[in-house]
mmCIF file with all atom_site columns, C-alpha atoms in Angstrom:
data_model
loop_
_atom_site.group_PDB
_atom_site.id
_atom_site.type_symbol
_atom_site.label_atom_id
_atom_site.label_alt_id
_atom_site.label_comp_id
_atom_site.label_asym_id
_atom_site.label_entity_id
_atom_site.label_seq_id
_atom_site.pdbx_PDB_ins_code
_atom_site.Cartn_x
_atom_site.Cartn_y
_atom_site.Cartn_z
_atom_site.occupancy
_atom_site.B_iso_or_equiv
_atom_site.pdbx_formal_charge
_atom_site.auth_seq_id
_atom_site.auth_comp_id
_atom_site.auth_asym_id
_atom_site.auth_atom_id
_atom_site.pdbx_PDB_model_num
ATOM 1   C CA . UNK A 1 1   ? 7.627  6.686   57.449 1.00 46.00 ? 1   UNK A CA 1
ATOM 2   C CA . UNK A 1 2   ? 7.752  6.521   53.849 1.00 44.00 ? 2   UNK A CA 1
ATOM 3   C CA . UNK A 1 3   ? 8.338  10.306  53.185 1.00 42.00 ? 3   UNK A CA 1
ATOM 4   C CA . UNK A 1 4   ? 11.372 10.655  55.099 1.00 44.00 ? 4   UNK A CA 1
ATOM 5   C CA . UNK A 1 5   ? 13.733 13.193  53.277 1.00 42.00 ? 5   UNK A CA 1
ATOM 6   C CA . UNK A 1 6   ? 16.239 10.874  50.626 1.00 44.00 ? 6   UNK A CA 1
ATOM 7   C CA . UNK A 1 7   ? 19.172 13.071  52.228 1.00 47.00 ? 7   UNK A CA 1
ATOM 8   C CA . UNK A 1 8   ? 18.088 12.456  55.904 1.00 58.00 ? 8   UNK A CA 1
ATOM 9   C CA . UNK A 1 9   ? 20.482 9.288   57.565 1.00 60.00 ? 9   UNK A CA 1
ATOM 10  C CA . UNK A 1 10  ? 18.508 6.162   58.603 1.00 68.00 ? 10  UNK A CA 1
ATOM 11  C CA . UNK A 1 11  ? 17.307 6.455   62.005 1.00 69.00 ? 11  UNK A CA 1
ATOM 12  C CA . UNK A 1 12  ? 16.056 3.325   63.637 1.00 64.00 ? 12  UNK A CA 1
ATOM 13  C CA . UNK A 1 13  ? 12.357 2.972   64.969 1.00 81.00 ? 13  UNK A CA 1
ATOM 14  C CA . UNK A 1 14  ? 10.816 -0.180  63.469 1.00 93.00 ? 14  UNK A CA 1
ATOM 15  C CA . UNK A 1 15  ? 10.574 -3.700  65.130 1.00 96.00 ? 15  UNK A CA 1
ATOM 16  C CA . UNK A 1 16  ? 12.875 -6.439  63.025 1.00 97.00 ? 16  UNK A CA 1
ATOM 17  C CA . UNK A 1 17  ? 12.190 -9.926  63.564 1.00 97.00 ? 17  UNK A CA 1
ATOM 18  C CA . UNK A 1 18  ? 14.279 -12.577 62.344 1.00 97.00 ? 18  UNK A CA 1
ATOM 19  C CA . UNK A 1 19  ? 12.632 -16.133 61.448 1.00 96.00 ? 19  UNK A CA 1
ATOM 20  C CA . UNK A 1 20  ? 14.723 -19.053 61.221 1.00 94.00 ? 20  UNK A CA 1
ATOM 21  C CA . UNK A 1 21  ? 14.625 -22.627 61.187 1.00 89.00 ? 21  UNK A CA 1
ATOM 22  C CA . UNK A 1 22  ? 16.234 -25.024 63.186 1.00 77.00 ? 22  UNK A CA 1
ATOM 23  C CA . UNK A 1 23  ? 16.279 -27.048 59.157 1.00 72.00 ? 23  UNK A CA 1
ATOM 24  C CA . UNK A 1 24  ? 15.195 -26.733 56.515 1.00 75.00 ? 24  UNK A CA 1
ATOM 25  C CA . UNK A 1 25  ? 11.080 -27.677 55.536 1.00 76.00 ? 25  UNK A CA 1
ATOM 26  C CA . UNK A 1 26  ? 9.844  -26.952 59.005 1.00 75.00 ? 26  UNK A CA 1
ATOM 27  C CA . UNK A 1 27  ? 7.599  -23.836 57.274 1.00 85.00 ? 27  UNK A CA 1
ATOM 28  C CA . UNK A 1 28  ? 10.089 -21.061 58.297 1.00 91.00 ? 28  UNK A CA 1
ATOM 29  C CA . UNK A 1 29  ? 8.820  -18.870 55.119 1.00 92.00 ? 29  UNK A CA 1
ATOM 30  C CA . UNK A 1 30  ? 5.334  -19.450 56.722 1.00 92.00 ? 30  UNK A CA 1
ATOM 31  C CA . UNK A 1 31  ? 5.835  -18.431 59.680 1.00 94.00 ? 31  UNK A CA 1
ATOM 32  C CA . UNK A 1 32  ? 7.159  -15.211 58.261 1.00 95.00 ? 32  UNK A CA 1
ATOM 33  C CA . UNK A 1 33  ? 4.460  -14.399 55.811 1.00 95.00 ? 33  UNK A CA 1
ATOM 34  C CA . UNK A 1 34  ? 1.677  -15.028 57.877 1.00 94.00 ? 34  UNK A CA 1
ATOM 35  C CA . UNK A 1 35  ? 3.629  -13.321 61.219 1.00 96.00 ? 35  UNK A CA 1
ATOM 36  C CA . UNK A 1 36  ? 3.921  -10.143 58.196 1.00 97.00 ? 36  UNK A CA 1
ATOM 37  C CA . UNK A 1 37  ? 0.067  -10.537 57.014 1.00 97.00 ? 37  UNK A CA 1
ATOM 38  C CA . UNK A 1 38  ? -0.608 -10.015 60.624 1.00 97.00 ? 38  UNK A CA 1
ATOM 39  C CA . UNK A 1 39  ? 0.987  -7.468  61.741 1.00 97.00 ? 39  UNK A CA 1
ATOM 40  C CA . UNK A 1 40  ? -0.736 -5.216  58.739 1.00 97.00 ? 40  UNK A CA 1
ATOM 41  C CA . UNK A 1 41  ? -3.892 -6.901  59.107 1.00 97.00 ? 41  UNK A CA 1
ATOM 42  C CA . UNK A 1 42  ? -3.848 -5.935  63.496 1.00 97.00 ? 42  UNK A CA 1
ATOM 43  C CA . UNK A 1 43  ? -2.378 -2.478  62.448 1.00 96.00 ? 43  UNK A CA 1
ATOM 44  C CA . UNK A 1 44  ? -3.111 -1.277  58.923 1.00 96.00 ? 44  UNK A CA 1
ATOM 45  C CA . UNK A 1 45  ? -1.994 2.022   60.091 1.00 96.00 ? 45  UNK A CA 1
ATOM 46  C CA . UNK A 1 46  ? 1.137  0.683   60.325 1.00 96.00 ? 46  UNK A CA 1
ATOM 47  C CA . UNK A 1 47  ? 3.638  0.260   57.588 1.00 97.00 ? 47  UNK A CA 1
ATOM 48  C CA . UNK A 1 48  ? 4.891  -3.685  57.214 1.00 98.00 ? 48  UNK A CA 1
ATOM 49  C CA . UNK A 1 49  ? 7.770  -4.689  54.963 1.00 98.00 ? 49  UNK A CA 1
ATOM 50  C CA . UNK A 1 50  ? 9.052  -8.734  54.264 1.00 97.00 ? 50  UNK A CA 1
ATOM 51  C CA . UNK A 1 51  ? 12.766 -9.346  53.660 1.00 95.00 ? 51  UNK A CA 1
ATOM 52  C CA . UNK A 1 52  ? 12.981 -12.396 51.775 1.00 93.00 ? 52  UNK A CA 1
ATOM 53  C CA . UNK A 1 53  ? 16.907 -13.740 53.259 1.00 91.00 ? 53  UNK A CA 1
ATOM 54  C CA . UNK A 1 54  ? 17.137 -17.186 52.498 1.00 87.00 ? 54  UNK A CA 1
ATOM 55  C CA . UNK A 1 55  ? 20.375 -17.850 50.791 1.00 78.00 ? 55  UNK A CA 1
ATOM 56  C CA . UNK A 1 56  ? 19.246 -21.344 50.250 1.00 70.00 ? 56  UNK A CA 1
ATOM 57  C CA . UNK A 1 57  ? 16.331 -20.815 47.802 1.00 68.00 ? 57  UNK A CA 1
ATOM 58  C CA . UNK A 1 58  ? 14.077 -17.625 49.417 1.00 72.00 ? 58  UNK A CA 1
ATOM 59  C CA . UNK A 1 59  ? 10.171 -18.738 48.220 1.00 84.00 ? 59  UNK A CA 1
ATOM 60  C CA . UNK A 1 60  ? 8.717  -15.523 49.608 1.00 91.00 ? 60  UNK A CA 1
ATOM 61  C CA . UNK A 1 61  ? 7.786  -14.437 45.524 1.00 90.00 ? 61  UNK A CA 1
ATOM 62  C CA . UNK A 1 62  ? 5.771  -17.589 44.685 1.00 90.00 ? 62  UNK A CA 1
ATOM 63  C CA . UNK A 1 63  ? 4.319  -17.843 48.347 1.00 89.00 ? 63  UNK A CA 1
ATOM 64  C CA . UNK A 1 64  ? 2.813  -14.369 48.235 1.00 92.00 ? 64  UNK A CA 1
ATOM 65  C CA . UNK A 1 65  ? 2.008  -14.920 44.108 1.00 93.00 ? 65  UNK A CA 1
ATOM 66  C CA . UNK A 1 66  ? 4.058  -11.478 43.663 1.00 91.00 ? 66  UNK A CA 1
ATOM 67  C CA . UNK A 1 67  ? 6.601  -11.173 40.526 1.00 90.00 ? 67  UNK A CA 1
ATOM 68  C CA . UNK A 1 68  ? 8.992  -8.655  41.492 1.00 91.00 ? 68  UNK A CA 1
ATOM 69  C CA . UNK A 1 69  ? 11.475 -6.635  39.371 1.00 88.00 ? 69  UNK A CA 1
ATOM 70  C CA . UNK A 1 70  ? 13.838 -6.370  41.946 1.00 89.00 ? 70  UNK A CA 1
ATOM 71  C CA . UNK A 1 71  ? 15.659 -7.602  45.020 1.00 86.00 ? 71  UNK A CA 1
ATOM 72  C CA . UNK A 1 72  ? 18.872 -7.392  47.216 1.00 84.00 ? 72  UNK A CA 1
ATOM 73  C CA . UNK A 1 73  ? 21.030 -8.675  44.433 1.00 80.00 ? 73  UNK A CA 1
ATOM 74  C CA . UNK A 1 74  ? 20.155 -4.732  42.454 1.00 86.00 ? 74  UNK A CA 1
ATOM 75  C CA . UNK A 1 75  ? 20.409 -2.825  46.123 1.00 86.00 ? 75  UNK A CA 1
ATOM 76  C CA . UNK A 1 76  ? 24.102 -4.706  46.460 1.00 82.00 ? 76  UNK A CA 1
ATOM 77  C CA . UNK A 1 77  ? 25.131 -4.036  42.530 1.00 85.00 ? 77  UNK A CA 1
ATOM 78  C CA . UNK A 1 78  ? 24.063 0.004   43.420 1.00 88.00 ? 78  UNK A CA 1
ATOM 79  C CA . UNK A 1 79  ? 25.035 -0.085  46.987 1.00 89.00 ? 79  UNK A CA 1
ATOM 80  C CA . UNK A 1 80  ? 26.582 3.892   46.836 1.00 90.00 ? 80  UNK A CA 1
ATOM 81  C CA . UNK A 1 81  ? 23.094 4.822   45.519 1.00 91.00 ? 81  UNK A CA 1
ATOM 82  C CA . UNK A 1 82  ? 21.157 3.380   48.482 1.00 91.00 ? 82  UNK A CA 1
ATOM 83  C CA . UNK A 1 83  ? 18.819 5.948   50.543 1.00 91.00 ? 83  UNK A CA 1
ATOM 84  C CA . UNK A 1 84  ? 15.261 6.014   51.277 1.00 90.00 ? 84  UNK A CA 1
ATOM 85  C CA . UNK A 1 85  ? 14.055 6.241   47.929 1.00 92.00 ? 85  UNK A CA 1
ATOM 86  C CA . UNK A 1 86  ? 16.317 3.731   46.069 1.00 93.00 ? 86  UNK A CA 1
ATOM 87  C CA . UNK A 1 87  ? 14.946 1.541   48.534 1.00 94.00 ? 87  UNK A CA 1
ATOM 88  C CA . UNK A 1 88  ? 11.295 2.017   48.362 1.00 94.00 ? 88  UNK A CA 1
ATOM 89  C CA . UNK A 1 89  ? 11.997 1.738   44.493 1.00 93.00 ? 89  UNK A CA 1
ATOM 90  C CA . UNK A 1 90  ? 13.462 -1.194  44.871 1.00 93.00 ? 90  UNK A CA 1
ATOM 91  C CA . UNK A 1 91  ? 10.628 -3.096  46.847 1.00 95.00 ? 91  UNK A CA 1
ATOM 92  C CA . UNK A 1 92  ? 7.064  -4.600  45.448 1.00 95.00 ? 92  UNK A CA 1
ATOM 93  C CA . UNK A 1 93  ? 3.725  -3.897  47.481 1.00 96.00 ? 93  UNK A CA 1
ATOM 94  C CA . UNK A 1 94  ? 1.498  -6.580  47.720 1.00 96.00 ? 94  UNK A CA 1
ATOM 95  C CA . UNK A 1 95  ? -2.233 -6.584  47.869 1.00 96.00 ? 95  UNK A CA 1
ATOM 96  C CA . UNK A 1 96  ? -2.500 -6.198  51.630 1.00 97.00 ? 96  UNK A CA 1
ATOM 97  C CA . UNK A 1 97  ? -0.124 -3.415  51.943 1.00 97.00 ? 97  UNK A CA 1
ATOM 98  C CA . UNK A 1 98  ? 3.268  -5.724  52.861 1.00 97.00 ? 98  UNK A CA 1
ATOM 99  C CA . UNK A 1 99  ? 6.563  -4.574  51.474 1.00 97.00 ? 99  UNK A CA 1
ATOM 100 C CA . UNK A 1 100 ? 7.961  -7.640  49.343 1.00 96.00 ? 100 UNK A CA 1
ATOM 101 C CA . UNK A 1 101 ? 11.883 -7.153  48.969 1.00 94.00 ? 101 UNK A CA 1
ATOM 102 C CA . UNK A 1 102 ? 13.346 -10.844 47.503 1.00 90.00 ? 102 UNK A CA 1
ATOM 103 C CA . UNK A 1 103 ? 16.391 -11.948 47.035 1.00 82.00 ? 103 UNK A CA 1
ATOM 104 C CA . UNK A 1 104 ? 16.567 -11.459 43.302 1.00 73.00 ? 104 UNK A CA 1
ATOM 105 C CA . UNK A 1 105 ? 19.251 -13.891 41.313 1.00 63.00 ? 105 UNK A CA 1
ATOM 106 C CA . UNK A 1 106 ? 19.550 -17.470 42.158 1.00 54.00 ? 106 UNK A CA 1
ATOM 107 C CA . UNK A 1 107 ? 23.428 -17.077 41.968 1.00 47.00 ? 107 UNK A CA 1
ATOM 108 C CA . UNK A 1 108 ? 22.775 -14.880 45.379 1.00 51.00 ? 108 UNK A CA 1
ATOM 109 C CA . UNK A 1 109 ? 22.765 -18.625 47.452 1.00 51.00 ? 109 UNK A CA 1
ATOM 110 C CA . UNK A 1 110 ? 26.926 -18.454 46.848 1.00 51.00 ? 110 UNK A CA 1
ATOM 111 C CA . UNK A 1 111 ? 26.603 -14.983 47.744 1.00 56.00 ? 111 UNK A CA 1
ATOM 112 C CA . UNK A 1 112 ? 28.624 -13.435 51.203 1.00 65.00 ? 112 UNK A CA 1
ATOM 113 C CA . UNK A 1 113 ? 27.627 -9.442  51.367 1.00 75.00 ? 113 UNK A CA 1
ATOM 114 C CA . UNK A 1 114 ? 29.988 -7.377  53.041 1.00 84.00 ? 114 UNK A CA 1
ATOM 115 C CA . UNK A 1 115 ? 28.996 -6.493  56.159 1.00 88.00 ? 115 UNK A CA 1
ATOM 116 C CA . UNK A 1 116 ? 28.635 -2.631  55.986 1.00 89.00 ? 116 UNK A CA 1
ATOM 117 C CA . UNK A 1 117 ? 25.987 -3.019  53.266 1.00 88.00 ? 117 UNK A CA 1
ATOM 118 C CA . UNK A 1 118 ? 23.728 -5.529  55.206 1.00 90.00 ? 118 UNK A CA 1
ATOM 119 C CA . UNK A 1 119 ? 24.312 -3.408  58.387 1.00 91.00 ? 119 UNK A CA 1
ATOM 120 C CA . UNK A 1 120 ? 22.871 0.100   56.390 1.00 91.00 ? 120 UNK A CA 1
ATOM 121 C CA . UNK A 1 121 ? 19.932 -1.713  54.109 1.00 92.00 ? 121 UNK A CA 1
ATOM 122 C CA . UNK A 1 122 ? 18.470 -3.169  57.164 1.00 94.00 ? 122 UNK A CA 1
ATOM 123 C CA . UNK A 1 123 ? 19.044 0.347   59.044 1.00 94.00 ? 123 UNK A CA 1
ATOM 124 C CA . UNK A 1 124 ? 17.312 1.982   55.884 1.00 94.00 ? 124 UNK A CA 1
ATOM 125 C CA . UNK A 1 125 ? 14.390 -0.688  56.431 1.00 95.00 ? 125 UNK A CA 1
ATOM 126 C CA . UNK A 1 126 ? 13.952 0.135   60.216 1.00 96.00 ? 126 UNK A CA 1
ATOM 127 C CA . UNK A 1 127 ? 13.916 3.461   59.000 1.00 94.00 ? 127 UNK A CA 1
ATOM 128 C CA . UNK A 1 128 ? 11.203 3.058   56.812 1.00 95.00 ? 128 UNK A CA 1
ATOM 129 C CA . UNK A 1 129 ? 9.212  0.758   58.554 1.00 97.00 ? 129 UNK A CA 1
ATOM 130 C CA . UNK A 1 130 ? 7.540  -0.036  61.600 1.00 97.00 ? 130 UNK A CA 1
ATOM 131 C CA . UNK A 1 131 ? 7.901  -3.623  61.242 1.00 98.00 ? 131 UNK A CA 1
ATOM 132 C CA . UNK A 1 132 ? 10.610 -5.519  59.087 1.00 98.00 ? 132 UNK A CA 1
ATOM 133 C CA . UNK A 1 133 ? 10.308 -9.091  58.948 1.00 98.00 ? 133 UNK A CA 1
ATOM 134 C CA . UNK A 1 134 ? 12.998 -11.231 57.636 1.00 97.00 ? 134 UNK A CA 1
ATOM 135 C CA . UNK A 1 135 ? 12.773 -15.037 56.327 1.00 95.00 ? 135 UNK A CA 1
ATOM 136 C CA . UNK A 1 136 ? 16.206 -16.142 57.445 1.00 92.00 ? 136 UNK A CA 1
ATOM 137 C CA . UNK A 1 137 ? 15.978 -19.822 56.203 1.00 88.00 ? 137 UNK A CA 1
ATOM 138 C CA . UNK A 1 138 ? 17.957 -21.725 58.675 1.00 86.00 ? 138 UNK A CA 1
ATOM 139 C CA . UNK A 1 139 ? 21.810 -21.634 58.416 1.00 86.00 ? 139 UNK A CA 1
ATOM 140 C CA . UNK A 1 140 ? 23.748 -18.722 60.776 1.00 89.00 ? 140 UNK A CA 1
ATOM 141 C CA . UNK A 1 141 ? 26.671 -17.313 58.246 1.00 88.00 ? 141 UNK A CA 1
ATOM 142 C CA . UNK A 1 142 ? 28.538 -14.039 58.042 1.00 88.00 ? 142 UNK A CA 1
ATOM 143 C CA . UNK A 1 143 ? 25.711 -12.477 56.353 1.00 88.00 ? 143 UNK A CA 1
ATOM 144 C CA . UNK A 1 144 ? 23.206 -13.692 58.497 1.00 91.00 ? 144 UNK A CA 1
ATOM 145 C CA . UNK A 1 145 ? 24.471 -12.026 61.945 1.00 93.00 ? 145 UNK A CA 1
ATOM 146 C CA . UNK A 1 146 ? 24.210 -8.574  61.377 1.00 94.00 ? 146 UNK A CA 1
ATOM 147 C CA . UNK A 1 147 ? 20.621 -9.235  60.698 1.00 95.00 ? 147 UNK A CA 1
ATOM 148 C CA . UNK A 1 148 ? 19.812 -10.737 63.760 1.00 95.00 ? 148 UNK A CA 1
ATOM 149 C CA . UNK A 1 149 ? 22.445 -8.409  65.576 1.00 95.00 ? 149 UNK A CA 1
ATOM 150 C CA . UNK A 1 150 ? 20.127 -6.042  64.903 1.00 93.00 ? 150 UNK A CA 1
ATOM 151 C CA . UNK A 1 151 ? 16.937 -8.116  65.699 1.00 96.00 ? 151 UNK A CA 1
ATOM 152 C CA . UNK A 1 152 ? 14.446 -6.995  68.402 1.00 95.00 ? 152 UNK A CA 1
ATOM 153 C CA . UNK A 1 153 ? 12.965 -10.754 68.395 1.00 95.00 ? 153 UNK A CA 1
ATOM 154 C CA . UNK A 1 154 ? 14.115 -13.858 67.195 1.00 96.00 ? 154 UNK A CA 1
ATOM 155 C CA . UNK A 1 155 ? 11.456 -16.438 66.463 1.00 95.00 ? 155 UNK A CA 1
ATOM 156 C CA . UNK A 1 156 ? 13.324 -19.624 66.265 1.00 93.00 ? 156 UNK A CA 1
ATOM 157 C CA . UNK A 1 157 ? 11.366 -22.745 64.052 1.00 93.00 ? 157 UNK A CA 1
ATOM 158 C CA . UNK A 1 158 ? 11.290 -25.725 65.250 1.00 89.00 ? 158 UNK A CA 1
ATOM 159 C CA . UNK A 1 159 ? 8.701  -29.040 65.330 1.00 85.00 ? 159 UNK A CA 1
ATOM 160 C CA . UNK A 1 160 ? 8.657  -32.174 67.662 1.00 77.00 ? 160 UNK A CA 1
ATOM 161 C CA . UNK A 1 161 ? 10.340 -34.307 65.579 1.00 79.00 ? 161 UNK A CA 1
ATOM 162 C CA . UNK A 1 162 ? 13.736 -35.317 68.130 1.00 81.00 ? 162 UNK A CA 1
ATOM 163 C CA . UNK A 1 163 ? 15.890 -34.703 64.630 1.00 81.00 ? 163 UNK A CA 1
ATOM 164 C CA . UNK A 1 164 ? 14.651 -31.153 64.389 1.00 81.00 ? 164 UNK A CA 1
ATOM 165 C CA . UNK A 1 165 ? 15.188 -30.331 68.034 1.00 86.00 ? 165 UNK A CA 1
ATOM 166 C CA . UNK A 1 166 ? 19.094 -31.697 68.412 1.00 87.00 ? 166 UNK A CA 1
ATOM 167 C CA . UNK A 1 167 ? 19.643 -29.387 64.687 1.00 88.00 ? 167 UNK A CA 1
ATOM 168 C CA . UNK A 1 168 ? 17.715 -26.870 66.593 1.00 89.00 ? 168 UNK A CA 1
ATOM 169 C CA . UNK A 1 169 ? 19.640 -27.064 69.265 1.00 90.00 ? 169 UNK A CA 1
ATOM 170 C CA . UNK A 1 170 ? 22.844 -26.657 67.272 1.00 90.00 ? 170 UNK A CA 1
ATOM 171 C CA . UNK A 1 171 ? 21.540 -24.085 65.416 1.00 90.00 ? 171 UNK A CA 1
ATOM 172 C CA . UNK A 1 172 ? 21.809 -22.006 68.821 1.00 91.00 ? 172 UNK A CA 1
ATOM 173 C CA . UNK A 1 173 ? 25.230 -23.262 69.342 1.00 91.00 ? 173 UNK A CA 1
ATOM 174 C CA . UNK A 1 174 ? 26.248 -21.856 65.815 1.00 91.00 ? 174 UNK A CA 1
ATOM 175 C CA . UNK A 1 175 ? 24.519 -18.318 67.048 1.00 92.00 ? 175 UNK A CA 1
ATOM 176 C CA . UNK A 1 176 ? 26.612 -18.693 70.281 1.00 92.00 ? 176 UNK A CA 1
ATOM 177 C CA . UNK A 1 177 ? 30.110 -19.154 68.224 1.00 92.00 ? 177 UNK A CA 1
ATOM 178 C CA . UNK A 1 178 ? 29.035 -16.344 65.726 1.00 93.00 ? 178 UNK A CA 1
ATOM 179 C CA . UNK A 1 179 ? 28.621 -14.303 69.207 1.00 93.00 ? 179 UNK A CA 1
ATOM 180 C CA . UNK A 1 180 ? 24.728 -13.782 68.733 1.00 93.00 ? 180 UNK A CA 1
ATOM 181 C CA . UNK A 1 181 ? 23.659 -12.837 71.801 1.00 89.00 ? 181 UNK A CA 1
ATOM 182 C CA . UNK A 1 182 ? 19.904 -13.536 72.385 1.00 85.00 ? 182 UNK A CA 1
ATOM 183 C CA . UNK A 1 183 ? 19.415 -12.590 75.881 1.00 80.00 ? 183 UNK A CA 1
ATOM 184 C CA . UNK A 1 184 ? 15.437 -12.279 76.055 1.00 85.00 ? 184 UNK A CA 1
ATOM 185 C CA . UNK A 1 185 ? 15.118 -11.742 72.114 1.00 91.00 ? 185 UNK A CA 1
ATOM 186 C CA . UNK A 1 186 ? 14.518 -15.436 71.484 1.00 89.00 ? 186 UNK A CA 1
ATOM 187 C CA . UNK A 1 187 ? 11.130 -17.006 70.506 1.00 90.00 ? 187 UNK A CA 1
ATOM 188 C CA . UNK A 1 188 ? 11.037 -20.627 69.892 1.00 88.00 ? 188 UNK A CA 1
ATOM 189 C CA . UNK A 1 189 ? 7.811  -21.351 67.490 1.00 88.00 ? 189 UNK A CA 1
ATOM 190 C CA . UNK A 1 190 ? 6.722  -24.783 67.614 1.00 84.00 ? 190 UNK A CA 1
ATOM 191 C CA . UNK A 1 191 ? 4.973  -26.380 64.544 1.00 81.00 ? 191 UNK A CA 1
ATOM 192 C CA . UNK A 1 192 ? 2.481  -29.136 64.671 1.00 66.00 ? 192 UNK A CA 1
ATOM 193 C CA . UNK A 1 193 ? 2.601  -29.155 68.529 1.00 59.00 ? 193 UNK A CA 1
ATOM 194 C CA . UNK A 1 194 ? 1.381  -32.256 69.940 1.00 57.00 ? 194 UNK A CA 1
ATOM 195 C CA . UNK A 1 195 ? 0.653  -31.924 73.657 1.00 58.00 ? 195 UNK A CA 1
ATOM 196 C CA . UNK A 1 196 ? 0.278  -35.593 74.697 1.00 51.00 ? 196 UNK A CA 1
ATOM 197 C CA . UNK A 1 197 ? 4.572  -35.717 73.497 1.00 50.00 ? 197 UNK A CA 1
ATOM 198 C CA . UNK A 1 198 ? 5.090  -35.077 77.391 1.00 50.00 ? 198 UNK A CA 1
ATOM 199 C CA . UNK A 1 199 ? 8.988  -36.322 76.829 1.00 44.00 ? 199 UNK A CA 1
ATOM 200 C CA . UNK A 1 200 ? 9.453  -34.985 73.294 1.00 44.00 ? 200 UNK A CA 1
ATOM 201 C CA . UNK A 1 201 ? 8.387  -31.505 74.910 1.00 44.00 ? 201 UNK A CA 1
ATOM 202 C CA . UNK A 1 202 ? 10.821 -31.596 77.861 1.00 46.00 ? 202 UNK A CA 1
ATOM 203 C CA . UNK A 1 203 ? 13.597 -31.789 75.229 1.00 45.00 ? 203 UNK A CA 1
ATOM 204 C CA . UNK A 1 204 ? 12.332 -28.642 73.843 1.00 45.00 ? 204 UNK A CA 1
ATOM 205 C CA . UNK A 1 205 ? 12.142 -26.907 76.733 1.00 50.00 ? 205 UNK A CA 1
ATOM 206 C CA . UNK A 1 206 ? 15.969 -27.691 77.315 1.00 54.00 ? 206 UNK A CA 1
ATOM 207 C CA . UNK A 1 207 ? 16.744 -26.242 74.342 1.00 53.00 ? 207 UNK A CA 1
#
């Protein structure tokens, strides 16, 4: 909760679900607003934070209409300060009660965090929260898998466009090489879902 003690260590409780996209466009920063809006609309009791953690361009500012003053780029620059607090400080509320931390700086798309920082803001967000969800946009790097290392679902994007699901399915080959294991944690989430595509949805089902 948000009155644990600044001095306290992170101890995990909250759910984190990663959101990416098999590509780019398929309304992966959608998927994770509205999946966010949700969660704090079915349980307002329940705190809610969104981790905007697209390297390629995160949108998740101008799609909620929020202008925050800060984002991962200042919780990297002050990494030794990080705790509870810092963090909270650090992140924007929006109207329905969601936790809004961005990116911050463009120049963050060239950006590779070290490990050990990713690893303790997300453990300071679990923390804090009883459900993180993170816009992953949809390329699996070094800064990527300690995210979804530590995710308790993946939700995976994909449409029924046969383009989409071959660079879906080599998105999970990437996960396999960066030794992502998704046992049962996977969720595939198809968009625009057209039922009478009897072969088209095969192929996604072979994914």
């Amino acid at each position: 909760g948000f009155h644990q003690s600044a001095k306290r260590a992170p101890i995990k409780h909250g759910s984190l679900f990663g959101i990416i996209g098999g590509k780019g466009g398929l309304g992966t920063t959608t998927v994770a607003a509205n999946l966010a809006l949700s969660l704090k609309e079915l349980h307002p009791e329940r705190s809610v934070a969104i981790i905007d953690y697209n390297f390629r361009g995160g949108e998740l500012p101008i799609f909620l209409n929020v202008k925050p003053d800060y984002g991962f780029s200042d919780l990297s620059r002050n990494f030794p300060r990080l705790d509870s607090t810092f963090l909270l400080n650090h992140m924007t509320e929006h109207p329905s009660g969601v936790f809004l931390l961005p990116l911050g700086e463009d120049e963050l798309s060239d950006l590779s965090l070290p490990t050990e920082e990713i690893i303790k803001t997300f453990e300071y967000l679990t923390a804090e929260f009883d459900f993180v969800v993170v816009d992953c946009g949809h390329v699996v790097n070094q800064s990527l898998k300690p995210v979804l290392d530590q995710a308790t679902q993946i939700l995976v994007v994909c449409d029924m466009n046969v383009p989409s699901i071959r660079r879906t399915k080599l998105l999970f080959d990437s996960m396999k090489r960066w030794e992502i294991h998704l046992e049962d944690r996977r969720k595939l989430v198809l968009m625009r879902c057209d039922s009478t595509a009897k072969q088209t949805i095969t192929w996604t089902e072979d994914i």
